[in-house]
XYZ file of C-alpha atoms in Angstrom:
305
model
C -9.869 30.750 -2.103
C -12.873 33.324 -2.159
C -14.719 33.322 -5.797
C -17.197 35.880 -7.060
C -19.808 34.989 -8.996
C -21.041 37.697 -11.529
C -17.256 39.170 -11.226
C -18.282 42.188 -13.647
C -21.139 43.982 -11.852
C -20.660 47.099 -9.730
C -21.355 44.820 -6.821
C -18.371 42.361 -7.380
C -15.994 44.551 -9.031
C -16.076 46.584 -5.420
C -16.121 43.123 -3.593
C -12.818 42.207 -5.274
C -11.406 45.249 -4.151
C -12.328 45.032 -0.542
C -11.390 41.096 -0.134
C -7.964 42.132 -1.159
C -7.567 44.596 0.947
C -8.853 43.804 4.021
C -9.169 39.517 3.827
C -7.313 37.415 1.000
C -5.175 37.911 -2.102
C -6.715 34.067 -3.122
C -9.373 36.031 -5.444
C -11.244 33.851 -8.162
C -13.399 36.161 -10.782
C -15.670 34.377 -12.066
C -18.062 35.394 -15.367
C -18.795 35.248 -18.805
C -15.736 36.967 -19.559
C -14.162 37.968 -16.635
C -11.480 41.028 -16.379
C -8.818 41.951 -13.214
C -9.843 44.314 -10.653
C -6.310 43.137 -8.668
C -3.352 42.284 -10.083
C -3.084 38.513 -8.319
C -7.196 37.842 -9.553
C -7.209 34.524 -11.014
C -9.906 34.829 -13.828
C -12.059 32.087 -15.076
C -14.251 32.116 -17.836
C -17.602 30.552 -17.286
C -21.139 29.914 -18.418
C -22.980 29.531 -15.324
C -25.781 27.910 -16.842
C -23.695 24.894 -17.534
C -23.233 22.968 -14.664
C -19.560 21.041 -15.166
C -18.374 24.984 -15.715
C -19.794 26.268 -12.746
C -18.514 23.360 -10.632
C -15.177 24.158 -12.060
C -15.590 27.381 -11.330
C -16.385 27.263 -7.841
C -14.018 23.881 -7.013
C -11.389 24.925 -4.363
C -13.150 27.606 -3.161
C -13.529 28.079 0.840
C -16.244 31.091 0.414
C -18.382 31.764 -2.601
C -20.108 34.865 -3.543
C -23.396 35.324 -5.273
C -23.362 38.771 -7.566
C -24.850 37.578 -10.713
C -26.968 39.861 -12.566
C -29.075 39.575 -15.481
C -30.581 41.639 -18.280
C -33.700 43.794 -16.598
C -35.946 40.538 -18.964
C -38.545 38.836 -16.946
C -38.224 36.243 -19.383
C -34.906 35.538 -19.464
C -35.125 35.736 -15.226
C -37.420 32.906 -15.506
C -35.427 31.044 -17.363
C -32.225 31.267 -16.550
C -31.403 32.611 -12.765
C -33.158 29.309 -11.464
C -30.652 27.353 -13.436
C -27.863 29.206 -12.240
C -28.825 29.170 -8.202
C -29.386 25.443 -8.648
C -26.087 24.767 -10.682
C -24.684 27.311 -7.882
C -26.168 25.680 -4.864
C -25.521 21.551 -5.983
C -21.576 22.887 -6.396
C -20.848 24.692 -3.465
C -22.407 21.658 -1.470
C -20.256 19.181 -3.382
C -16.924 21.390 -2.711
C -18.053 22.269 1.115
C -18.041 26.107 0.079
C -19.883 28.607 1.788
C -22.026 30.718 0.119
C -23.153 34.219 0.269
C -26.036 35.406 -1.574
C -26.662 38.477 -2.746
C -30.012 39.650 -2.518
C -32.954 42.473 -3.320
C -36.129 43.150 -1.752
C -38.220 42.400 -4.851
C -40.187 39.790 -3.260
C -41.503 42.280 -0.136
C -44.504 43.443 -0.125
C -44.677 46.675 -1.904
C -46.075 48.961 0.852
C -44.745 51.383 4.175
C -44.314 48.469 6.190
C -41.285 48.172 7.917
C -38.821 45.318 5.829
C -36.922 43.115 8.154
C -35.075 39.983 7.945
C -38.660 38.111 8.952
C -40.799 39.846 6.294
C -43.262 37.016 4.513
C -42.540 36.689 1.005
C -45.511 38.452 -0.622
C -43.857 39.001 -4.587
C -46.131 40.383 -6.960
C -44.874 40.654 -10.698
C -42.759 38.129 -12.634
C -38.869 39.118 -11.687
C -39.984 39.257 -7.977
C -41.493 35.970 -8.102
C -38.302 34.880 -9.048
C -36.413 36.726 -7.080
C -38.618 34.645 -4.072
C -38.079 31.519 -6.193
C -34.027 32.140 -5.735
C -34.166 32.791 -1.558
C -36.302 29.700 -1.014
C -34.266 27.196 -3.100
C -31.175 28.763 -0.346
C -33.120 28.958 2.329
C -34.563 25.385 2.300
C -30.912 23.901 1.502
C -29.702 25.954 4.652
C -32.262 25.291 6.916
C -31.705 20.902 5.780
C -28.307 21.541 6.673
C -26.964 20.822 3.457
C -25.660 24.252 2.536
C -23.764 26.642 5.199
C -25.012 29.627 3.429
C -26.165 33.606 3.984
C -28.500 35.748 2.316
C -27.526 39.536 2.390
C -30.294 41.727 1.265
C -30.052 45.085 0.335
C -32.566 47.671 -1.029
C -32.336 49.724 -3.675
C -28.626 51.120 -4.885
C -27.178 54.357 -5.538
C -23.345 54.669 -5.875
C -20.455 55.303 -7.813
C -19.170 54.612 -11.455
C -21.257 52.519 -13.634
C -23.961 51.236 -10.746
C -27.229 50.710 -12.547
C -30.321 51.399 -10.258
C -33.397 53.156 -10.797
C -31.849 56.178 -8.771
C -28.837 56.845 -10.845
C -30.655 56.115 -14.078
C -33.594 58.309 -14.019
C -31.362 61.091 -11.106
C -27.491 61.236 -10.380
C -26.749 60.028 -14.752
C -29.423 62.805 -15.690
C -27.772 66.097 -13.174
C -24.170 64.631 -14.683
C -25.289 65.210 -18.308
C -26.780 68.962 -17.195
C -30.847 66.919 -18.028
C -33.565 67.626 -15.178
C -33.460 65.180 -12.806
C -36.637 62.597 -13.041
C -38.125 61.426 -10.212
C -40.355 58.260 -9.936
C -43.681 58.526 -9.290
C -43.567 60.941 -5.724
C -40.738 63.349 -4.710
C -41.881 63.292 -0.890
C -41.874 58.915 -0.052
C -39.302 57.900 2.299
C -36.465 56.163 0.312
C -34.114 53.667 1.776
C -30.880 53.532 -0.649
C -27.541 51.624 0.030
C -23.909 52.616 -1.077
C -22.781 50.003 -3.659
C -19.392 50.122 -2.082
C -20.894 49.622 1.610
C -23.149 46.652 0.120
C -19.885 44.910 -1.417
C -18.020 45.779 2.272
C -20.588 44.557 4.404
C -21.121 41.513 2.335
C -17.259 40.663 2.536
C -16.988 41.324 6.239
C -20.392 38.875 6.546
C -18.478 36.212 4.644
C -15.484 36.264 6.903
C -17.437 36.245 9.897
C -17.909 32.525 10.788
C -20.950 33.049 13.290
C -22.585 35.284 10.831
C -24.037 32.309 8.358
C -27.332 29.746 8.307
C -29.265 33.373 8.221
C -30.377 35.975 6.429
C -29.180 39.604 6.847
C -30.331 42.799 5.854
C -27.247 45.216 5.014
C -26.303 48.360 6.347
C -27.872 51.861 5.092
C -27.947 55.295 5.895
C -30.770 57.747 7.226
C -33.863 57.218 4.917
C -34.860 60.515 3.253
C -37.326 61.321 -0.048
C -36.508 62.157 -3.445
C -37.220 65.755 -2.881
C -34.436 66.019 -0.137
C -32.001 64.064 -2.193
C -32.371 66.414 -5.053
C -31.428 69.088 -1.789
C -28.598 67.820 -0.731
C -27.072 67.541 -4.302
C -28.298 71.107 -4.978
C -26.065 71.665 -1.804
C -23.143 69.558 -2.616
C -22.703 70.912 -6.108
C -23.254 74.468 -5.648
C -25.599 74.472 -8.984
C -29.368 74.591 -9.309
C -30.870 71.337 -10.182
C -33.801 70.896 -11.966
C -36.355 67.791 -11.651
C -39.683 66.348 -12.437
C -41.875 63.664 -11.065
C -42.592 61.654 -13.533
C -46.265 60.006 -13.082
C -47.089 56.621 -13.164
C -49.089 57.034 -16.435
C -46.294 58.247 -18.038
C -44.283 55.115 -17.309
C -47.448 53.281 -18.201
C -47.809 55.114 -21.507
C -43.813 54.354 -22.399
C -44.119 50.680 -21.730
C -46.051 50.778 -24.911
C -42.877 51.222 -26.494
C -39.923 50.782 -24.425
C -38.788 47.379 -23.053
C -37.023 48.825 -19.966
C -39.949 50.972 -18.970
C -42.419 47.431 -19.606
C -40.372 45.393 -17.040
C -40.245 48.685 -14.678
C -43.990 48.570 -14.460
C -44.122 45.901 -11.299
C -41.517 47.866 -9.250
C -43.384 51.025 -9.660
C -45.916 50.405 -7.059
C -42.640 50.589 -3.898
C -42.277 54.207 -4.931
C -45.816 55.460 -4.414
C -45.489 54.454 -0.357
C -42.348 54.825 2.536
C -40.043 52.375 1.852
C -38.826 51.467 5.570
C -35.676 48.907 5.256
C -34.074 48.180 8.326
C -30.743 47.139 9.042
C -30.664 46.934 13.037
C -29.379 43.755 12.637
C -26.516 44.202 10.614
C -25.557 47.182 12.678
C -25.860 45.668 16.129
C -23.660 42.644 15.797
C -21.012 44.923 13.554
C -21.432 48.337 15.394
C -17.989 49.593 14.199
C -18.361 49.043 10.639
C -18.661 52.854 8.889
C -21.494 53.614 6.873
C -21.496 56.329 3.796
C -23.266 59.236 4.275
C -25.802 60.214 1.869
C -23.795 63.744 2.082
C -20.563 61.893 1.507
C -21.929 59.087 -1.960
C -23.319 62.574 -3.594
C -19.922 64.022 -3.251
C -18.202 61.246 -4.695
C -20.618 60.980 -7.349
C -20.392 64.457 -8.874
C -16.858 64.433 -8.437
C -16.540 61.625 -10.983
């Protein structure tokens, strides 16, 4: 049995879909209110706060995956997500499953240095504190020997259907609608984006991989490339002239005032104003055959939706 945690999200609704076709129809879903994204997904309903329910949840299961998302809240990320990874963790040690965690970059230091799987911990801001708080409580359970676990970290996303990132808020969602295109704070940074679908892919193929866990490993991405070029290449791809705007860091500063989302998007801001260098040599030296998206290749399928 292979169970998803946080079932709903982009991440695990394309995770389903890959474990079934390429691993195991033995599919657990696992959330609030879970729904089918295969015919044979066993659903189960749980609050993952609660610790008999997770347990339940995750009982049986041979490999369990960590997708969980939460409201963009820095309160209710304080609160709640180091509940759930301990609630998580103590279960999948009682039922000897193995555990893949899903994980962001929000506790790297915010600056052109290159990001690889030994970058310190440097957060700075409330979710990324967390966010540190989350790989430590894995990591020291790992490293005790305790927990056969890996952590697969991925920077920001871009993809397909209803992915929620940064990038297809403020970009892709406003060149669907026929809006100008808003970019964050420059237009000529390096940006390092990964394909939700080659995030979920790589994580399953991770999972399956028995030599690939008691580590942490950054997942696969494309060629890096800024804002300005991205806005190119769909320019390119659709045939249409698209508009955009950089949108200054005062003006995000100014919304906050106002506007929840753009509050909490304050600590995040400062990643944009440098390169953001995320490297995944790791990844693609011990899986060399494994087919990354082109950035040419997610606009397509984006604006074809």
């Amino acid at each position: 049995m292979q169970t998803i945690l946080g079932s709903n999200g982009q991440i695990g609704q394309e995770l389903a879909k890959e474990l079934s076709r390429n691993y195991t129809h033995d599919i657990r879903l696992v959330s609030r209110n879970p729904r089918k994204i295969n015919k044979q997904d066993q659903l189960v309903p749980a609050n993952l706060l609660n610790f008999k329910e997770t347990n339940q949840a995750i009982a049986g299961s041979d490999i369990v995956y960590f997708t969980v998302g939460l409201p963009n809240n820095s309160a209710i990320w304080e609160k709640q997500f180091p509940i759930i990874m301990e609630n998580v963790i103590q279960a999948c040690e009682i039922n000897h499953s193995k555990l893949v965690f899903f994980d962001n970059t929000y506790m790297y230091a915010k600056n052109n240095q290159p990001q690889t799987e030994e970058s310190p911990f440097l957060p700075t801001g409330r979710k990324s504190v967390v966010r540190a708080q989350m790989a430590n409580m894995v990591l020291q359970e790992m490293n005790s020997g305790k927990l056969t676990a890996v952590i697969c970290r991925a920077p920001e996303f871009y993809g397909p259907a209803q992915t929620k990132s940064i990038t297809n808020n403020l970009i892709f969602n406003n060149i669907k609608k026929g809006k100008t295109a808003k970019i964050p704070v420059s237009s000529k940074r390096l940006r390092t984006l990964i394909w939700t679908p080659d995030a979920s892919r790589a994580m399953a193929l991770i999972g399956n991989t028995p030599d690939a866990y008691n580590q942490t490993c950054h997942l696969p991405t494309p060629d890096r490339l800024t804002y300005q070029e991205l806005v190119m290449l769909i320019q390119k791809t659709t045939g249409k002239k698209i508009k955009s705007i950089v949108i200054k860091p005062w003006v995000f500063k100014l919304a906050s005032l106002f506007n929840q989302n753009a509050r909490e998007l304050q600590e995040l801001l400062p990643r944009y104003r440098t390169d953001n260098i995320f490297l995944s040599d790791k990844f693609k030296r011990r899986f060399p055959d494994f087919q990354i998206t082109s950035i040419q290749e997610g606009i397509k399928e984006i604006v074809q939706q």
